[in-house]
XYZ file of C-alpha atoms in Angstrom:
117
model
C -22.626 43.883 38.983
C -23.574 41.794 35.928
C -24.302 38.510 37.678
C -27.872 39.497 38.528
C -30.217 40.182 35.633
C -33.742 39.575 34.422
C -34.894 37.881 31.222
C -38.256 38.832 29.745
C -40.080 37.372 26.733
C -42.921 39.342 25.175
C -44.977 39.712 21.998
C -46.027 42.809 20.060
C -49.081 42.310 17.844
C -50.154 44.179 14.700
C -51.771 46.909 16.835
C -48.449 47.524 18.647
C -49.854 46.031 21.849
C -47.231 44.472 24.088
C -48.070 41.192 25.850
C -45.680 39.780 28.443
C -45.198 36.032 28.075
C -42.572 35.006 30.602
C -39.939 36.568 32.811
C -37.444 35.364 35.361
C -34.578 36.621 37.470
C -31.107 35.111 37.169
C -28.237 35.171 39.644
C -25.155 33.605 38.089
C -22.229 32.554 40.250
C -18.813 33.308 38.769
C -16.285 30.508 39.244
C -12.963 31.419 40.814
C -10.467 32.622 38.219
C -13.206 33.561 35.693
C -13.706 37.116 36.939
C -13.425 39.940 34.370
C -13.963 37.594 31.443
C -16.724 37.732 28.883
C -19.216 34.923 29.188
C -21.984 33.899 26.801
C -25.024 32.092 28.172
C -27.857 30.672 26.082
C -31.459 30.595 27.255
C -34.085 28.772 25.233
C -37.774 29.237 25.800
C -40.520 27.476 23.836
C -43.777 29.335 23.416
C -46.396 26.582 23.180
C -49.154 26.111 22.533
C -50.070 28.984 20.247
C -53.775 29.057 21.036
C -55.275 30.974 18.118
C -54.593 33.582 15.457
C -54.316 36.297 18.118
C -50.931 34.720 18.970
C -49.601 36.194 15.716
C -46.985 38.866 16.271
C -43.293 39.577 16.733
C -41.738 37.837 19.720
C -38.845 39.467 21.593
C -36.394 38.613 24.336
C -35.116 41.374 26.603
C -32.320 41.164 29.185
C -32.018 43.845 31.821
C -29.163 44.547 34.220
C -29.153 47.416 36.738
C -28.546 50.182 34.212
C -28.327 48.305 30.898
C -31.088 46.826 28.761
C -30.629 44.727 25.618
C -33.469 43.588 23.332
C -33.283 40.982 20.578
C -34.239 41.645 16.956
C -37.476 39.701 17.315
C -39.002 36.803 15.437
C -42.296 37.185 13.549
C -44.705 34.275 14.050
C -47.841 33.891 11.905
C -50.485 31.639 13.465
C -53.220 30.241 11.215
C -56.453 28.455 12.062
C -56.627 24.660 11.914
C -57.442 23.430 8.439
C -56.112 26.536 6.708
C -55.295 25.881 3.060
C -52.812 28.157 1.377
C -54.485 29.149 -1.878
C -52.510 28.958 -5.082
C -53.564 31.015 -8.080
C -51.206 29.302 -10.546
C -53.905 27.427 -12.478
C -56.275 30.391 -12.515
C -53.577 32.672 -13.940
C -52.620 30.095 -16.578
C -56.245 29.551 -17.698
C -56.904 33.319 -17.788
C -53.780 33.857 -19.900
C -54.773 31.053 -22.304
C -58.320 32.440 -22.709
C -56.948 35.946 -23.282
C -54.506 34.682 -25.926
C -57.305 32.673 -27.563
C -59.594 35.718 -27.751
C -56.779 37.871 -29.157
C -55.958 35.174 -31.747
C -59.582 34.872 -32.889
C -59.928 38.668 -33.030
C -56.709 39.034 -35.070
C -57.827 36.275 -37.486
C -61.247 37.899 -37.890
C -59.658 41.291 -38.576
C -57.312 39.795 -41.163
C -60.196 38.024 -42.946
C -62.351 41.158 -42.826
C -59.483 43.310 -44.169
C -58.947 40.803 -46.995
C -62.570 41.217 -48.217
């Protein structure tokens, strides 16, 4: 009963649209003496090439027997354009903080001098 099954790979994008990527049918022969035992089989599938940013989404694997269906947890893949540079705001935040502290320091000094007069 469980020797014939189908494997399906698909993607769900940010708009919850499902796109089928690959599917195949399997018919596994059970060796003599291995009946009624649990077996684990691994199936790897590489999704390449990822053409453009529309390939971004969560990728799933689903296995379906006659009356049973199991779906994986999914893997989120973010595809970026060629030449994308991840921006870092570290220097901008540091400079802004230094300028703000400088302005506050000058203002506090001016207030102290004004209060003294």
